[in-house]
Structure formats: C-alpha cells, structure tokens
Amino acid sequence: MFSTLKRFLIGKPLRTEELESEKMPIWKGLPILSSDAMSSVAYGTEQILLVLAIFGSTALWYSLPITGAIIFLLTILILSYRQVTYAYPEGGGAYNVSSDNLGLYGGLVAGSALLVDYTLTVAVSSSAGVAAITSAFPALHDYSVLIAVLFVLVIMMLNLRGIRESGTIFAFPTYMFILGIVTLIVIGVGKLFFTGIPEGAPPVTSHLPQGLTLFLLLRAFSSGCAALTGVEAISDSTPNFKKPESRNAARSLAILGLLMAVLFGGVSLLAYMYHITPSGTETVLSQIAEHTFGQTLPYYYIQATTALILILAANTGFSAFPILASIMAKDQFMPRMFAVRGDRLSYSNGIILLAIGAIILIVAFQAKTEHLIPLYAIGVFLSFTLAQVGLVRRWLKDKSPGWVYKITINGAGAALSFIVLMIFAVTKFAEGAWIIIVFLPLLILFFYRIHRHYASVSKALQLDVTEDQPLKSDHVMIIPVGGVSKVVSNTIAYAKTINGEAIAFYVGFDEESVDRMEETWEKWNPNVRLVATVSRYRSVIRPLLRFIDHIEDEHNDKRQITVLVPEFMPHRWWHKVLHNQTALMIRMILLFRKDVVVSTVPFRLDQ
Amino acid sequence: MFSTLKRFLIGKPLRTEELESEKMPIWKGLPILSSDAMSSVAYGTEQILLVLAIFGSTALWYSLPITGAIIFLLTILILSYRQVTYAYPEGGGAYNVSSDNLGLYGGLVAGSALLVDYTLTVAVSSSAGVAAITSAFPALHDYSVLIAVLFVLVIMMLNLRGIRESGTIFAFPTYMFILGIVTLIVIGVGKLFFTGIPEGAPPVTSHLPQGLTLFLLLRAFSSGCAALTGVEAISDSTPNFKKPESRNAARSLAILGLLMAVLFGGVSLLAYMYHITPSGTETVLSQIAEHTFGQTLPYYYIQATTALILILAANTGFSAFPILASIMAKDQFMPRMFAVRGDRLSYSNGIILLAIGAIILIVAFQAKTEHLIPLYAIGVFLSFTLAQVGLVRRWLKDKSPGWVYKITINGAGAALSFIVLMIFAVTKFAEGAWIIIVFLPLLILFFYRIHRHYASVSKALQLDVTEDQPLKSDHVMIIPVGGVSKVVSNTIAYAKTINGEAIAFYVGFDEESVDRMEETWEKWNPNVRLVATVSRYRSVIRPLLRFIDHIEDEHNDKRQITVLVPEFMPHRWWHKVLHNQTALMIRMILLFRKDVVVSTVPFRLDQ
C-alpha cells in the first residue's frame, strides 16, 4: 500500500545505467542551475532600498552606486568560478576546491557553510515567490506561510522523481522571466525617454543625508549582496552538464553574469527613476511593473513569472544540496544514507532533509524575506573565500600556463569575498547574522564528530584477511514459550538443528499457571529443559532479561546466547494485531542488547 | 527516556497482589460509578425542553409528566439491577447476564451495544461539562472542542494510573454537586413559596398545543431517557466494591435511585416554574441557578460542580469500558491485548481505545451535546432489554425462592426497556440514531469474526502432547554481507555453530565492486561460499529476496532457511543512525516472510 503510493508520487525505479541520460545541455542547465542568482533581481533592489528609504528620498540615490558595486563584485565572481569549472569538472564547487587545496577540514567548513545556505536559498526564494503572488492578490497575504510550505513540498516531490524531468518542466519559466523583465526595462526606460523623468526625482548628490552613516551604506550593500548567492551553483553541478561539461558550464556562467548585470542594473535604475519606496504589502518589482503597465495583463505576467522563477530558484537548492551532501557523506562527514541514490537516481535523503530544514525556516520566520536575508549570504561568501584562496594556492603550486592571470582573478575574488563576508557579519550581526555565526561552528563540530566516529569504527572493524578467521563459540538457546502449541514445537525443532543447549522459558502470572505448565511440559517431554517462573508485575520481558543475565553470569560470558522467538504467522497480515504482541515486545527490547542473537522463528498454518 | 516519561505520568508498576487493595467502600464506589447517571440532571431536563419549546410556552407543561414517566422507568430499572448485583457478584452486567442466559451471541450483542454507549458517555459528558463552563464564561465558547478533548486526555491518564487513586480524587465532586443541586432546589422552591409563582406561568393543560403530536411527545420522552444511561454501571462493576460486594452494590443502587429522582424531578420542576426555555449559549441548569442566585458565588459553585461531575461521569465510562472489554477479550470477541492488565493493574489498552473513540466523537460532533444525544441510549436500552430477558429466563429455570416477585420485576424491566428502545429508534432515527443502527451490527459482525478467527487458530495450533514431537529439519543459512569486516567474521563464526550450509550473499552496484569483493573473499577464505551479484536498481533487498526464492526452489521447499543479519552495535544507541540502515531494512522486509527465520547477530566493539 505504502509502496503503491510511493510509486504514484515518485515513479518507477530507474537502473543505474540510466544516470547518463539525466545530463543537460546549456539551454536547460542554465535556467535550472542559475534561477537562484537570476531570480534575486526580484528582491535584491528591494533589500537595498529597505535600508536607505528610512533616510528620505535623497538617500535613494545611493542605491545606484551600490548596485554598481554589486555588479562589479558579480563580474569578479563569475570570472573566478569559470576557473573552477575547468579545474574541477567533477563538480562539488567550494567544497571540492577547498578540501583539495586547503585540506579536508577546509573543505568541511566550506561544505557546511554551503549546506546552510542552500537551505536558506529554498526558504528565501519560496518566501519571495509567495510575496510576488500576494502583491498581485493581497487576499492571499494571510496564507503566505502555508503557500510557501506547499511550494517546498511540491518541489521536493518533483526532485524525488529525478532532476531530468524537473528540468523539462522548469526550463521555460526562467526564459519567460528574462523576457518579461527585459521588456519591462526596455518599455520603462523608453517611456521615461519620451515623457521625461517624473518631477521630484531624488537628486544625484554626494552629501550623505542626516543619519545615513557609512555603516548603514555598507549594510545596504550587504543586503544587496544576497543577490549574488547562487552564482556558484553552476560550478557545483558541472557534471550535470552534457559533454564537454566544463566548457558548457563555463559558458553558462558567462551568460548568467551578463544577464544578471542587465536585469539587476535595469531594475535598480527604474526603481530610482520612479522614486519607488518599499512597502509592507507590495514588492518593489511589483510597484515598478504597476507603474509601467498599470494593472494590465503584462503586469500579471511579470508577477506570475517572478513567482515561478523564485520557486525555480528554490529548486536550485534542491539540485545542489543533495549532491554536496552525498559528496560529504562519501567523505564520511555526514551519515552514509546521504550518499545512496534512491529509486529514481536522485539522492532522496538529502532532498528530504533539505525540505525539512527549509520548512522549519519558513515557519520560524513566517515566510518574511527581509527577516531571512540577514541569515543568508554569510555561508556563501565564506565558501567563496575558501574556494578562491584554495585556487590561489593551487596555481602557486602547479604554475600551469597563465598562472599569473589566474592568481590575479582568484586573488581578487578571494579578497573581495572576504571583505564582503566581514561587512555582512558586522552590519547584519544584530539583525540575525549572529544565528548563523553561532550555528555554523556547531554544525561543523557535529560533522567533524561524525567523521571521527566513522574513522574509529572502520579502523576497529578492519579485518586482516590473511589472518583473522571466524571462530566457533559455545552456544545456548533460550526459547520464550507461552504454552504448548505447534508454534512452540516448530521453534524447538529449529533449535535442535543448532549445536548447543536449548532452554524453554515460561513466565506465568500466578503459581497455578506455572504448575500447570510444568505438568504439561513433562507429559509432552520434547527433550528440552523448561524453566518456569512467576511474574508478579505481569511482565514477560523483565524476567526474561533477568534470566539471560543469569545464564551469562553462570558461564562467565563465554557462551553465545540466542533467543529464539516463536512467531505465529496468520494468513492475513492484519490478523497480526490479534496475535504475537509478546513476541513483538521481546524482539524490540532485545534488539538493544549487544550480547544476544535474536531469531524470529515463523510458523505458518498450511491449510 | 520513553519509559521515564511513562513512569512520571502513570506511576511505578504494581504487583498483581495489590489488586485487592483497589476495591472501594460504598462512600467512594457510589460517586465514582454513578456520576454518569447523577450528572445527567445537568442535561436531562434540557433535552426534554429542547423538543417542547418549539411549540410555545403551553407545551412546556408537558415536561413535568414526561419527567414523572422517566422517574418511574428509573425505579423499575434500579429494582431490576439490584437483582443483577446479587445474581452476578463477578460483574460484567448486561454482557455477563445475557451470555449466561441467552448464549454467547446474546452476550455479544449486549456487550457491543454497551461498548458503544460507554464511548458515547465519555463524549456526551465531556461535551456537557464544557457547556457548563462556557455558560459561565462565554469567552471560552469557541474553544469547546479543544477543552473537551483535553478533559478526555486527563481522565485517561488518571485511569491509567489506576482506579483507586482516581477514586480518592474523584469522590468529592459528586457530593459537592449533590449538595449544590439540593440547595438550589430547596432555596428555589422556598423562594417560590414566599414570593409566589411568577406571572404568566405556562398553564396546566390537557390540550396539546398546535403541532405537538404524540410522536413529538415521545421524542421528548426519549431525549429525557438519556438521563438513565449509566444506571447499569454499578452492577457492571460489582467486584470493584469492598466485601460483601453484592450487598454494597445493591445499596449503592438504591441510594442512586433516590438521589436521581430528587435531583431530576426538582430541576424539571424549577425549570417549569421559572418558565425557562433552552438557549444556544447557556444551559437550562445555568439559567435556573442564575434565576435563583443571580451572578453570585453560589451560581459559580453550581456551574463548577456541574462541570466537575460531568467530567467525573466521563470517568464512569473509563471504569466500565475497560472491564467489559477485558471480559469480551477473554471470551475471544476482542483482541487479546484488551485482557492484559498494565503496569498499574488497569486495563491500559481498553482505556486508550475508549479515549480515542470519545475524542473522535467529540471532534466529529463539535462537542455539541444535543447532536450526540440521538446516538446515545440505544445501546443502553438494548443491553437493558437483553439482560432483563436473560434474568427472566434464569428465574424460570431455577425457580429460586421469591421467583415470582423476581420475574415480575425483571419482566416489567424488560418490557419497559424494549418499549423505550423502540420509541427511541423510531423518534430519533432521522436525527442520528440511524448511525448507531448501521454501526452496531457491523461492530457485532466484526467481533464475531474475531471470535471465529481465534477459535480456528487455536484448534489448528493445538498439539497432541502424547504424540507430536519436534522434528529436526535440514538447514541453510544466508548471510547478507556488505564487505569483509569483523562484523561479518563474527556472523560467520555464529553460522558455523549451526548444522547446515552457510552462504554469504553480496550485492554490488557495479561489476567492479563485485569483482573486488570476490577477490577479497578468496584471499580471506573463511570456508563459506560467497554468492555475489550486481543490482542495477541499487537495492539490496530485491536481489536477496530473489536469492531466497531461488534456494527454496532448488530444494523443493524442504530445507529451513535462516537469514543471519550481521549488525554492528555502536557504543551509543543514537550512533545507530550512522550505521545499519541496510540491516534494518532487511529485517523489516523479511519479517513478512512466513518461511524464513531471521536472526540478528550483533557485534560490539570491546574497547
């Protein structure tokens, strides 16, 4: 029943060989992997304006140089990451690069930071997507959290079915979004060209308005940097591209950089020209679209495609997180289960973990983008820094052709990423960044402990195949019996095929039942010793555990103890409710004992 | 951890010998077992008025003769049930009496009917209790369902701790309620005596008002009969009384009858004198109390004790249901688990089942008493009828001293109960009684099927102790291995202590891993054959199941197959998350196979 439901939702299992066919050409890989970066156009400008707007309309002008600075930063990052796709065609991005060049623990820090950020990507993008919808339909505002959670669940399901199918569904919205925003910018700027800039435009000024300190300017800058998260997703997933993987990924990165500069710059420019200030109920992008088109079809097109690409951005997290988790699991930083591909060849456990984490964040922060932003981007810029430093070290070592250029690019990337990281941590600390600054080291410690555990266990379990041979041990079997029946007889027959002593163990709730049992046993006489005892607490488990301890003490822990649990198998599985509660309990409790083999001996009726 | 929580909520386990000390004297048994009947004063009158009020104030007069008829019915039932306590000191009430005199299936019908009614008792009483609270504090009205559910959960917990402790806690509210209502009646009637009946009192009339048909009068009567449910609880629980059990129970019944006649009659009288009509937000009893005392302390005392005794009435269900369920389980009509006493000597499973059923009813009917009433009382009057008919048959057979008197009483009881049952089923059918009329036969059928299942299984499993001896069978062991390690070595060592062939079974996800495994195995050479295979679907379970089938076919189902699952036991139980997922899966799936013994062979590190 459960497996039928699973088949319906997830699809039939796929063979391992079908993995290759899941790879994507540029036209499909680009939209899927870059939608996170691209979609931040929907909220990047707004995050800058949210900081500036408090200081009156003169302050709004500063959004333009800040946007410029972010686009410059973007250019450096794109150039840096193009190097990564060539150097690391197997993917893994910051984690691979860092652990390769800075040692395993450098990788651990970068990987943990990225895992946290992918989870935030899903939460932020879903929340911003819902904001695009509620801007157009304010009646839905009260259900934001619910809608965001539903989105996460749907994306999770699509990803459990496998990334290829997700691709085909998810490739178009990105193109539709780009088309929409480019049209918006062209028509918006065109209109301004013919009608002139509206009166009362915030003046271009070099005077800082009252109260707008450098600290706050930097805070506005770091808020805007949230737009840069997701740039690394393409290089993380290089192996998801069709051959030649590296070149396709590098090209995708270049296209991405160009598109983002146009979209982000255009939106910031229009916001400034239209003197738009952020509102609690309508997004900045929605205001721009309304200014340009009015409440007409094109306006709704912008809102719909914005929502779609943001949902798709959440999907970026679902592409990157499970792959990174699987690599980290193979390196024994995470539980093994994250390294196993599910029926549909996706890393199901990573997908499910990510969905849970994102839903927790959405509920905790009530699907409010501006409250999630301070937690965002720290992880990304930390991993950016580590990866770029790693590459610099690599070029210094191997001095491959063009190493001076490469070091210049990656060195600049490292320095800039680190500076942004520091600005972010300082200016956003009190607003929520402290949560990540506390949580991330704990997560790193946790992964480190897992690593140590696996290492110590695998060392301890290692076998010298040329020497260690399995050794026989002496043997005693305990058979808990509730009476005399064919089920018990079957178990005793089984016990007789095993070398060693068998003891039947009976627990009665009063003296008479014990006497009766002993009498019946003697009459039957199946050549097995019976130990019968009274339990005044009506529990079978406790006397059984005591008896096992007793047998162990008697033989100084030398003999292997097996508990053979007789189990009656009814014809229909749901008849089990009517039988075997005791057998079930015994099995469950004994599975926590490290010294006892538990065997379930089934008996079925042949009717 | 779980067991610590359980200890905290439920208390430490009790010995079976401590059972005797759970028995109750009259002063404690009466309030606990009769609170259901007694508390119906809180809603009985209201249910009558609800039907009559539609036909104007002249119709209200009919509430008095209807109350009189119900008190007459009560007298007959009390007299009938006093006979039961003497004839059946072992308790079980209608179920015992019916199965004893009308055969097992007569008992089955009576027992099923009672189980349904006890569940309704809990739902109705909790709902009415909450209504008493929300009458005094209308702000809580919106949370009625939640509060009612919480009450059920608290009562459940107290009952899981054991009936004695519940008794001490729960004895006082009944006395406080009786004191309150008696005072209310005395002061209310006294006031009327001095100030005279208010003007415009509904006239005493023999003319039926327009539209008030006999059918509707009978419907009002059957609504009021809900007040009689719970009368049988004392005779069901005769063994819960101190010795002499029968006499104490019979005395309790007599006192109960007297008290109910006074309380019920008094409340109906006051409601008539004050011209009270039912309202959606305030109960009739609350209106009477407000008329008499105003919004003073005595008014709140009445509301508080009413709520308390109704909660206590829900507790009556928790006294009677688990005992009846245990008797029916011993007679193999219900799953065995209901016949087992828990740690605290209460029948825990019955208590939990009852709580679940009552909560479902409360939620489904939104804690509205008047919507639950039509489902109520059918079961009770059906079981009343069967029990009384049973007793008549018994007296006819044994002709013990005074048999003519006994037959008269029980015959009258049977006839009246049956008439009320019919009136109830007809007049309440469309209002909801049909649910019970459909559900009850299904429940009876279900119990009957359980009975048949147990009978056929116990016959099939029976052993002839003088002949059937356990026979050895041939043996093959399959050991699923994931590589070569000390855990595997330990399992192979264990296999060697068992007579028969052992086969190690390895599943690789690609050809190389299979080749590598075969090579390592050959080098190690632990004298066990290795079968290695590739799974293209990355599943270990399916190839293993296929291999088991293959071994079975090979040997024509003659050899006993044992699957030995190697299991690594880490030092801390929560480290299990990091290991053994495959072992867990194999164990879970194989437990559904009827032909395979599953043994878990633990390996611990001795560090």
Coordinates of N, CA, C and O in Angstrom, one line a residue, chain A residues 33-87:
Chain A
L33 N 20.0 25.8 -13.1 CA 21.0 26.0 -12.1 C 21.2 27.4 -11.7 O 21.8 27.8 -10.7
S34 N 20.8 28.3 -12.6 CA 21.0 29.8 -12.3 C 19.8 30.5 -11.9 O 19.9 31.7 -11.7
S35 N 18.7 29.9 -11.8 CA 17.5 30.6 -11.5 C 17.6 31.3 -10.1 O 17.0 32.3 -9.9
D36 N 18.4 30.7 -9.2 CA 18.6 31.3 -7.9 C 19.2 32.7 -8.0 O 18.7 33.7 -7.6
A37 N 20.4 32.8 -8.7 CA 21.0 34.0 -9.0 C 20.1 35.0 -9.7 O 19.9 36.1 -9.3
M38 N 19.5 34.5 -10.8 CA 18.8 35.3 -11.7 C 17.5 35.9 -11.0 O 17.2 37.1 -11.1
S39 N 16.9 35.1 -10.2 CA 15.7 35.5 -9.6 C 15.9 36.5 -8.5 O 14.9 37.2 -8.1
S40 N 17.1 36.7 -8.0 CA 17.3 37.6 -6.9 C 17.1 39.0 -7.4 O 16.9 39.9 -6.6
V41 N 17.0 39.2 -8.7 CA 16.5 40.5 -9.2 C 15.2 40.9 -8.6 O 14.9 42.1 -8.4
A42 N 14.4 39.9 -8.2 CA 13.1 40.1 -7.7 C 13.2 40.8 -6.3 O 12.2 41.5 -5.9
Y43 N 14.3 40.5 -5.6 CA 14.3 41.1 -4.2 C 15.6 41.9 -3.9 O 15.6 42.6 -2.9
G44 N 16.6 41.8 -4.8 CA 17.9 42.4 -4.5 C 17.7 43.9 -4.3 O 18.2 44.5 -3.3
T45 N 17.2 44.6 -5.3 CA 17.0 46.0 -5.2 C 16.2 46.4 -4.0 O 16.5 47.4 -3.3
E46 N 15.1 45.7 -3.7 CA 14.3 46.0 -2.6 C 15.0 45.9 -1.3 O 14.8 46.8 -0.4
Q47 N 16.0 45.0 -1.1 CA 16.7 44.9 0.1 C 17.6 46.1 0.3 O 17.8 46.6 1.4
I48 N 18.1 46.6 -0.8 CA 19.0 47.8 -0.7 C 18.1 49.0 -0.3 O 18.4 49.8 0.7
L49 N 16.9 49.2 -0.9 CA 16.0 50.3 -0.7 C 15.5 50.3 0.8 O 15.3 51.3 1.4
L50 N 15.3 49.0 1.3 CA 14.7 48.9 2.6 C 15.6 49.6 3.6 O 15.1 50.2 4.6
V51 N 16.9 49.6 3.4 CA 17.9 50.2 4.4 C 17.9 51.7 4.1 O 17.9 52.5 5.1
L52 N 17.9 52.1 2.9 CA 18.0 53.5 2.5 C 16.8 54.3 2.8 O 16.9 55.5 3.2
A53 N 15.6 53.7 2.5 CA 14.3 54.5 2.5 C 14.1 55.3 3.8 O 13.4 56.3 3.8
I54 N 14.6 54.7 4.9 CA 14.3 55.4 6.2 C 14.9 56.8 6.2 O 14.4 57.7 6.9
F55 N 15.9 57.1 5.4 CA 16.5 58.4 5.4 C 16.0 59.4 4.3 O 16.8 60.3 3.9
G56 N 14.8 59.2 3.9 CA 14.2 60.1 3.0 C 14.7 59.9 1.5 O 15.5 59.0 1.2
S57 N 14.0 60.6 0.6 CA 14.2 60.3 -0.8 C 15.6 60.6 -1.3 O 16.1 60.0 -2.2
T58 N 16.3 61.5 -0.7 CA 17.7 61.8 -1.1 C 18.6 60.6 -1.0 O 19.5 60.4 -1.8
A59 N 18.3 59.8 0.0 CA 19.1 58.6 0.3 C 19.0 57.6 -0.8 O 19.9 56.8 -1.1
L60 N 17.8 57.6 -1.5 CA 17.6 56.6 -2.5 C 18.6 56.6 -3.6 O 18.9 55.6 -4.3
W61 N 19.2 57.7 -3.9 CA 20.1 57.8 -5.0 C 21.3 56.8 -4.8 O 21.8 56.3 -5.7
Y62 N 21.6 56.6 -3.5 CA 22.8 55.7 -3.2 C 22.5 54.3 -3.7 O 23.5 53.5 -3.7
S63 N 21.3 53.9 -4.0 CA 21.0 52.6 -4.5 C 21.8 52.3 -5.8 O 22.2 51.2 -6.1
L64 N 22.0 53.4 -6.6 CA 22.6 53.2 -7.9 C 24.1 52.8 -7.7 O 24.6 51.8 -8.3
P65 N 24.9 53.6 -7.0 CA 26.3 53.2 -6.8 C 26.5 51.8 -6.1 O 27.3 51.0 -6.5
I66 N 25.5 51.6 -5.2 CA 25.6 50.3 -4.5 C 25.3 49.1 -5.5 O 26.1 48.1 -5.5
T67 N 24.3 49.3 -6.4 CA 24.1 48.3 -7.4 C 25.3 48.1 -8.3 O 25.7 47.0 -8.6
G68 N 25.9 49.3 -8.6 CA 27.1 49.2 -9.5 C 28.2 48.3 -8.8 O 28.8 47.5 -9.4
A69 N 28.4 48.6 -7.5 CA 29.4 47.8 -6.8 C 29.1 46.4 -6.8 O 30.0 45.5 -6.9
I70 N 27.9 46.0 -6.6 CA 27.5 44.6 -6.6 C 27.7 44.0 -7.9 O 28.2 42.8 -8.0
I71 N 27.4 44.7 -9.0 CA 27.6 44.2 -10.3 C 29.1 43.9 -10.6 O 29.6 42.9 -11.2
F72 N 30.0 44.9 -10.1 CA 31.4 44.7 -10.2 C 31.8 43.4 -9.5 O 32.6 42.6 -10.0
L73 N 31.3 43.2 -8.2 CA 31.6 42.0 -7.5 C 31.2 40.8 -8.2 O 31.9 39.8 -8.3
L74 N 30.0 40.9 -8.8 CA 29.5 39.8 -9.6 C 30.5 39.4 -10.7 O 30.8 38.2 -11.0
T75 N 31.0 40.4 -11.4 CA 31.9 40.1 -12.5 C 33.1 39.3 -12.1 O 33.5 38.3 -12.7
I76 N 33.7 39.8 -11.0 CA 34.9 39.1 -10.4 C 34.5 37.6 -10.1 O 35.3 36.7 -10.4
L77 N 33.4 37.4 -9.4 CA 33.0 36.1 -9.0 C 32.8 35.2 -10.2 O 33.2 34.0 -10.2
I78 N 32.1 35.7 -11.3 CA 31.9 34.9 -12.4 C 33.2 34.4 -13.1 O 33.4 33.3 -13.4
L79 N 34.1 35.4 -13.2 CA 35.4 35.1 -13.7 C 36.1 34.0 -12.9 O 36.7 33.0 -13.4
S80 N 36.0 34.1 -11.5 CA 36.7 33.2 -10.6 C 36.1 31.8 -10.8 O 36.8 30.8 -10.9
Y81 N 34.8 31.7 -10.9 CA 34.1 30.4 -10.9 C 34.3 29.7 -12.3 O 34.2 28.5 -12.4
R82 N 34.5 30.5 -13.3 CA 34.8 29.9 -14.6 C 36.1 29.1 -14.5 O 36.2 28.0 -15.0
Q83 N 37.0 29.5 -13.7 CA 38.2 28.8 -13.4 C 37.9 27.5 -12.7 O 38.6 26.4 -13.0
V84 N 36.9 27.5 -11.8 CA 36.6 26.3 -11.1 C 36.0 25.2 -12.0 O 36.4 24.1 -11.9
T85 N 35.2 25.6 -13.0 CA 34.6 24.6 -13.8 C 35.6 23.8 -14.6 O 35.5 22.7 -14.8
Y86 N 36.7 24.6 -15.0 CA 37.7 23.9 -15.7 C 38.6 23.0 -14.8 O 39.0 21.9 -15.1
A87 N 38.9 23.6 -13.7 CA 39.8 22.9 -12.7 C 39.1 21.7 -12.1 O 39.8 20.7 -11.8

